[in-house]
mmCIF file of C-alpha atoms in Angstrom:
data_model
loop_
_atom_site.group_PDB
_atom_site.id
_atom_site.type_symbol
_atom_site.label_atom_id
_atom_site.label_comp_id
_atom_site.label_asym_id
_atom_site.label_seq_id
_atom_site.Cartn_x
_atom_site.Cartn_y
_atom_site.Cartn_z
ATOM 1 C CA GLU A 1 -15.819 3.659 -8.386
ATOM 2 C CA ALA A 2 -12.104 4.078 -8.991
ATOM 3 C CA ALA A 3 -10.669 1.395 -11.215
ATOM 4 C CA VAL A 4 -7.140 0.115 -11.672
ATOM 5 C CA THR A 5 -6.471 -2.992 -13.713
ATOM 6 C CA GLN A 6 -3.268 -4.957 -14.121
ATOM 7 C CA SER A 7 -2.087 -7.582 -16.572
ATOM 8 C CA PRO A 8 -1.024 -10.277 -16.518
ATOM 9 C CA ARG A 9 -2.255 -11.506 -13.139
ATOM 10 C CA ASN A 10 0.397 -14.184 -13.007
ATOM 11 C CA LYS A 11 3.703 -14.485 -14.828
ATOM 12 C CA VAL A 12 6.511 -17.005 -14.820
ATOM 13 C CA THR A 13 9.824 -16.240 -16.481
ATOM 14 C CA VAL A 14 13.408 -17.427 -16.320
ATOM 15 C CA THR A 15 16.483 -15.632 -15.061
ATOM 16 C CA GLY A 16 17.582 -13.125 -17.675
ATOM 17 C CA GLY A 17 14.148 -12.978 -19.216
ATOM 18 C CA ASN A 18 12.321 -9.849 -20.312
ATOM 19 C CA VAL A 19 9.041 -8.994 -18.571
ATOM 20 C CA THR A 20 6.549 -6.169 -18.972
ATOM 21 C CA LEU A 21 3.808 -5.573 -16.437
ATOM 22 C CA SER A 22 0.903 -3.386 -17.499
ATOM 23 C CA CYS A 23 -1.374 -1.109 -15.529
ATOM 24 C CA ARG A 24 -4.339 0.975 -16.610
ATOM 25 C CA GLN A 25 -6.408 3.378 -14.540
ATOM 26 C CA THR A 26 -9.700 4.976 -15.482
ATOM 27 C CA ASN A 27 -9.800 7.419 -12.562
ATOM 28 C CA SER A 28 -8.368 10.412 -14.417
ATOM 29 C CA HIS A 29 -5.660 10.499 -11.764
ATOM 30 C CA ASN A 30 -2.371 12.248 -12.329
ATOM 31 C CA TYR A 31 -0.248 9.987 -10.142
ATOM 32 C CA MET A 32 0.500 6.342 -10.783
ATOM 33 C CA TYR A 33 2.766 4.046 -8.770
ATOM 34 C CA TRP A 34 4.458 0.676 -8.924
ATOM 35 C CA TYR A 35 5.061 -1.213 -5.679
ATOM 36 C CA ARG A 36 6.394 -4.599 -4.821
ATOM 37 C CA GLN A 37 5.082 -6.525 -1.838
ATOM 38 C CA ASP A 38 7.273 -9.001 0.005
ATOM 39 C CA THR A 39 6.704 -10.751 3.306
ATOM 40 C CA GLY A 40 8.313 -8.813 6.116
ATOM 41 C CA HIS A 41 8.737 -5.677 4.020
ATOM 42 C CA GLY A 42 5.229 -4.544 3.264
ATOM 43 C CA LEU A 43 4.904 -2.422 0.141
ATOM 44 C CA ARG A 44 7.962 -0.742 -1.306
ATOM 45 C CA LEU A 45 7.781 1.950 -3.959
ATOM 46 C CA ILE A 46 9.653 1.136 -7.171
ATOM 47 C CA HIS A 47 8.724 4.011 -9.514
ATOM 48 C CA TYR A 48 6.006 6.587 -9.823
ATOM 49 C CA SER A 49 4.780 9.130 -12.331
ATOM 50 C CA TYR A 50 2.725 12.302 -12.240
ATOM 51 C CA GLY A 51 1.730 12.348 -15.867
ATOM 52 C CA ALA A 52 2.301 11.025 -19.351
ATOM 53 C CA GLY A 53 5.999 10.995 -20.193
ATOM 54 C CA ASN A 54 7.037 11.607 -16.587
ATOM 55 C CA LEU A 55 8.948 9.106 -14.467
ATOM 56 C CA GLN A 56 10.248 9.387 -10.926
ATOM 57 C CA ILE A 57 12.466 7.001 -9.022
ATOM 58 C CA GLY A 58 11.092 5.368 -5.914
ATOM 59 C CA ASP A 59 12.807 3.605 -3.044
ATOM 60 C CA VAL A 60 13.791 0.308 -4.707
ATOM 61 C CA PRO A 61 14.338 1.113 -8.408
ATOM 62 C CA ASP A 62 17.341 -1.107 -9.178
ATOM 63 C CA GLY A 63 16.625 -3.585 -11.961
ATOM 64 C CA TYR A 64 13.381 -1.886 -13.001
ATOM 65 C CA LYS A 65 12.412 0.569 -15.679
ATOM 66 C CA ALA A 66 9.025 2.156 -16.095
ATOM 67 C CA THR A 67 7.217 4.142 -18.720
ATOM 68 C CA ARG A 68 4.031 6.216 -18.621
ATOM 69 C CA THR A 69 2.700 6.362 -22.153
ATOM 70 C CA THR A 70 -0.625 8.065 -21.457
ATOM 71 C CA GLN A 71 -2.432 9.333 -18.407
ATOM 72 C CA GLU A 72 -4.110 5.938 -18.166
ATOM 73 C CA ASP A 73 -1.224 3.549 -18.836
ATOM 74 C CA PHE A 74 1.869 2.803 -16.763
ATOM 75 C CA PHE A 75 4.270 -0.054 -17.506
ATOM 76 C CA LEU A 76 6.943 -1.738 -15.429
ATOM 77 C CA LEU A 77 9.825 -3.342 -17.321
ATOM 78 C CA LEU A 78 12.235 -5.973 -16.068
ATOM 79 C CA GLU A 79 14.807 -6.335 -18.840
ATOM 80 C CA LEU A 80 17.022 -8.953 -17.172
ATOM 81 C CA ALA A 81 14.845 -10.619 -14.596
ATOM 82 C CA SER A 82 16.478 -12.134 -11.534
ATOM 83 C CA PRO A 83 15.093 -14.466 -8.848
ATOM 84 C CA SER A 84 15.260 -11.599 -6.342
ATOM 85 C CA GLN A 85 12.505 -9.927 -8.364
ATOM 86 C CA THR A 86 10.071 -12.712 -7.585
ATOM 87 C CA SER A 87 7.323 -10.796 -5.842
ATOM 88 C CA LEU A 88 3.768 -9.511 -5.892
ATOM 89 C CA TYR A 89 3.565 -6.268 -7.844
ATOM 90 C CA PHE A 90 0.886 -3.651 -7.332
ATOM 91 C CA CYS A 91 0.003 -0.655 -9.401
ATOM 92 C CA ALA A 92 -1.893 2.242 -7.856
ATOM 93 C CA SER A 93 -3.210 5.645 -8.832
ATOM 94 C CA SER A 94 -4.120 8.773 -6.928
ATOM 95 C CA GLY A 95 -4.989 12.400 -7.237
ATOM 96 C CA THR A 96 -2.800 15.289 -6.153
ATOM 97 C CA GLY A 97 -2.403 17.103 -2.833
ATOM 98 C CA GLU A 98 -4.380 15.438 -0.090
ATOM 99 C CA GLY A 99 -5.980 13.341 -2.814
ATOM 100 C CA GLY A 100 -2.637 11.596 -3.017
ATOM 101 C CA ASP A 101 -3.227 10.055 0.385
ATOM 102 C CA THR A 102 -5.982 7.854 -1.021
ATOM 103 C CA GLN A 103 -4.354 5.482 -3.429
ATOM 104 C CA TYR A 104 -6.421 3.075 -5.498
ATOM 105 C CA PHE A 105 -4.753 -0.249 -6.050
ATOM 106 C CA GLY A 106 -5.022 -2.845 -8.756
ATOM 107 C CA PRO A 107 -5.408 -6.541 -7.934
ATOM 108 C CA GLY A 108 -1.696 -7.283 -8.312
ATOM 109 C CA THR A 109 0.569 -9.326 -10.574
ATOM 110 C CA ARG A 110 2.369 -12.308 -9.110
ATOM 111 C CA LEU A 111 5.767 -12.756 -10.780
ATOM 112 C CA LEU A 112 7.952 -15.828 -10.418
ATOM 113 C CA VAL A 113 11.495 -15.723 -11.770
ATOM 114 C CA LEU A 114 13.040 -19.175 -12.010
ATOM 115 C CA ALA B 1 14.156 7.623 9.345
ATOM 116 C CA GLN B 2 10.479 8.412 9.083
ATOM 117 C CA SER B 3 8.653 5.130 9.149
ATOM 118 C CA VAL B 4 6.002 2.962 10.742
ATOM 119 C CA THR B 5 6.458 -0.349 12.517
ATOM 120 C CA GLN B 6 3.829 -3.010 12.964
ATOM 121 C CA PRO B 7 5.163 -5.281 15.712
ATOM 122 C CA ASP B 8 2.696 -8.098 15.171
ATOM 123 C CA ALA B 9 3.073 -10.059 11.948
ATOM 124 C CA ARG B 10 0.001 -12.158 12.699
ATOM 125 C CA VAL B 11 -2.985 -11.785 15.014
ATOM 126 C CA THR B 12 -5.737 -14.341 15.584
ATOM 127 C CA VAL B 13 -9.040 -13.410 17.208
ATOM 128 C CA SER B 14 -12.392 -15.094 17.677
ATOM 129 C CA GLU B 15 -15.377 -13.810 15.780
ATOM 130 C CA GLY B 16 -17.209 -11.296 17.931
ATOM 131 C CA ALA B 17 -14.159 -10.458 20.022
ATOM 132 C CA SER B 18 -12.572 -7.032 20.126
ATOM 133 C CA LEU B 19 -9.471 -6.247 18.110
ATOM 134 C CA GLN B 20 -6.447 -4.012 18.376
ATOM 135 C CA LEU B 21 -3.725 -3.916 15.732
ATOM 136 C CA ARG B 22 -0.627 -2.010 16.738
ATOM 137 C CA CYS B 23 1.266 0.621 14.780
ATOM 138 C CA LYS B 24 4.195 2.687 16.016
ATOM 139 C CA TYR B 25 5.527 5.596 14.021
ATOM 140 C CA SER B 26 8.836 7.391 13.822
ATOM 141 C CA TYR B 27 8.386 10.910 12.551
ATOM 142 C CA PHE B 28 9.805 14.371 13.202
ATOM 143 C CA GLY B 29 6.827 16.632 13.663
ATOM 144 C CA THR B 30 3.168 15.750 13.405
ATOM 145 C CA PRO B 31 2.498 12.825 11.109
ATOM 146 C CA TYR B 32 -0.324 12.098 8.714
ATOM 147 C CA LEU B 33 -1.195 8.436 9.266
ATOM 148 C CA PHE B 34 -3.270 5.842 7.471
ATOM 149 C CA TRP B 35 -4.577 2.319 7.719
ATOM 150 C CA TYR B 36 -5.059 0.311 4.543
ATOM 151 C CA VAL B 37 -6.602 -3.166 4.302
ATOM 152 C CA GLN B 38 -5.871 -5.915 1.791
ATOM 153 C CA TYR B 39 -8.572 -8.553 1.467
ATOM 154 C CA PRO B 40 -7.604 -11.925 -0.015
ATOM 155 C CA ARG B 41 -6.575 -11.721 -3.688
ATOM 156 C CA GLN B 42 -7.253 -7.987 -3.837
ATOM 157 C CA GLY B 43 -5.280 -4.774 -3.835
ATOM 158 C CA LEU B 44 -5.087 -2.467 -0.850
ATOM 159 C CA GLN B 45 -7.870 -0.056 -0.008
ATOM 160 C CA LEU B 46 -7.998 2.847 2.402
ATOM 161 C CA LEU B 47 -9.628 2.076 5.748
ATOM 162 C CA LEU B 48 -9.127 5.398 7.520
ATOM 163 C CA LYS B 49 -6.815 8.380 7.725
ATOM 164 C CA TYR B 50 -5.577 10.723 10.415
ATOM 165 C CA TYR B 51 -4.978 14.382 9.726
ATOM 166 C CA PRO B 52 -3.868 16.482 12.727
ATOM 167 C CA GLY B 53 -6.914 17.180 14.879
ATOM 168 C CA ASP B 54 -9.209 14.816 16.738
ATOM 169 C CA PRO B 55 -7.003 11.892 17.840
ATOM 170 C CA VAL B 56 -9.734 9.309 17.270
ATOM 171 C CA VAL B 57 -10.724 8.750 13.667
ATOM 172 C CA GLN B 58 -13.512 6.598 12.348
ATOM 173 C CA GLY B 59 -13.211 4.387 9.316
ATOM 174 C CA VAL B 60 -15.388 2.026 7.367
ATOM 175 C CA ASN B 61 -16.936 -1.192 8.684
ATOM 176 C CA GLY B 62 -16.740 -0.159 12.365
ATOM 177 C CA PHE B 63 -12.992 0.394 12.473
ATOM 178 C CA GLU B 64 -11.434 3.290 14.342
ATOM 179 C CA ALA B 65 -7.907 4.318 15.206
ATOM 180 C CA GLU B 66 -6.412 6.500 17.898
ATOM 181 C CA PHE B 67 -3.406 8.744 17.463
ATOM 182 C CA SER B 68 -1.113 9.159 20.467
ATOM 183 C CA LYS B 69 1.778 11.581 20.289
ATOM 184 C CA SER B 70 3.144 10.553 23.679
ATOM 185 C CA ASN B 71 3.284 6.885 22.648
ATOM 186 C CA SER B 72 4.102 7.493 18.974
ATOM 187 C CA SER B 73 1.295 5.154 18.126
ATOM 188 C CA PHE B 74 -1.686 4.843 15.805
ATOM 189 C CA HIS B 75 -3.452 1.646 16.815
ATOM 190 C CA LEU B 76 -6.425 0.265 14.928
ATOM 191 C CA ARG B 77 -9.439 -1.019 16.871
ATOM 192 C CA LYS B 78 -12.722 -2.734 16.299
ATOM 193 C CA ALA B 79 -15.260 -3.616 18.972
ATOM 194 C CA SER B 80 -16.549 -6.837 17.414
ATOM 195 C CA VAL B 81 -14.693 -8.670 14.674
ATOM 196 C CA HIS B 82 -16.522 -10.370 11.807
ATOM 197 C CA TRP B 83 -15.209 -13.240 9.712
ATOM 198 C CA SER B 84 -15.119 -10.892 6.718
ATOM 199 C CA ASP B 85 -12.411 -8.868 8.464
ATOM 200 C CA TRP B 86 -9.941 -11.645 7.643
ATOM 201 C CA ALA B 87 -7.271 -9.631 5.778
ATOM 202 C CA VAL B 88 -3.848 -8.021 5.956
ATOM 203 C CA TYR B 89 -3.759 -4.566 7.526
ATOM 204 C CA PHE B 90 -1.109 -2.003 6.703
ATOM 205 C CA CYS B 91 -0.253 1.129 8.622
ATOM 206 C CA ALA B 92 1.290 3.956 6.592
ATOM 207 C CA VAL B 93 2.736 7.428 7.117
ATOM 208 C CA ARG B 94 2.970 10.294 4.657
ATOM 209 C CA VAL B 95 6.613 11.227 4.071
ATOM 210 C CA LEU B 96 7.862 14.236 2.146
ATOM 211 C CA SER B 97 10.446 13.162 -0.444
ATOM 212 C CA GLY B 98 11.688 16.223 -2.301
ATOM 213 C CA SER B 99 8.466 17.895 -3.355
ATOM 214 C CA PHE B 100 6.520 14.646 -3.379
ATOM 215 C CA ASN B 101 4.374 13.285 -0.566
ATOM 216 C CA LYS B 102 4.669 9.517 -0.626
ATOM 217 C CA LEU B 103 3.212 6.847 1.608
ATOM 218 C CA THR B 104 5.617 4.619 3.515
ATOM 219 C CA PHE B 105 3.982 1.367 4.569
ATOM 220 C CA GLY B 106 4.630 -0.953 7.463
ATOM 221 C CA ALA B 107 5.205 -4.672 6.956
ATOM 222 C CA GLY B 108 1.551 -5.468 7.613
ATOM 223 C CA THR B 109 -0.382 -7.509 10.182
ATOM 224 C CA ARG B 110 -2.222 -10.588 8.991
ATOM 225 C CA LEU B 111 -5.526 -10.971 10.827
ATOM 226 C CA ALA B 112 -7.125 -14.403 11.113
ATOM 227 C CA VAL B 113 -10.644 -14.774 12.491
ATOM 228 C CA CYS B 114 -11.700 -17.993 14.200
ATOM 229 C CA PRO B 115 -15.331 -19.103 14.347
#
């Protein structure tokens, strides 16, 4: 069974605060993704990576940095959090080629920026 | 733009009734389409996928979807809904971005099941 874990599950911070969201996958997948989920928008891709040290920009990258330290670990960084970044964040992993169509998602991190 | 639209934000059905969740796509060429489901307090998981071929595809838990090129649609169906189907359902399309195939998701349809 594919496994993606995220921490923390819930986070509250203040405007201007510094937040790091963590994701680990044990699927031996090359690709990892960060999405945000907002009502009316579905899931939107923030950043993704196809291996350790690699980072690619997604569709809504402004205000976010990411880092892939190992094949297993992918981090999302909000260095100056704003209320507009209040959202539910999902990490996912997948294989390559047609394997990329099946993404395995973590349980999500709910972030509130006051 | 290549995208999917789910026109119904919320659908309510009675347990045992049939279900159809709508998805319309906008895509130049033949799309690869997907349905994902998000159960309460969980991440998304793949329900079924369409690769060009047979227009009707079967998924898990009795779900199926039918691709229609003439209607630009990929609707999800189930003959008899169970209370455990209470979830949010997302339609998605594979989009080529540079050399990367990414999934672009619709806004989702929240399904409520009444006893």
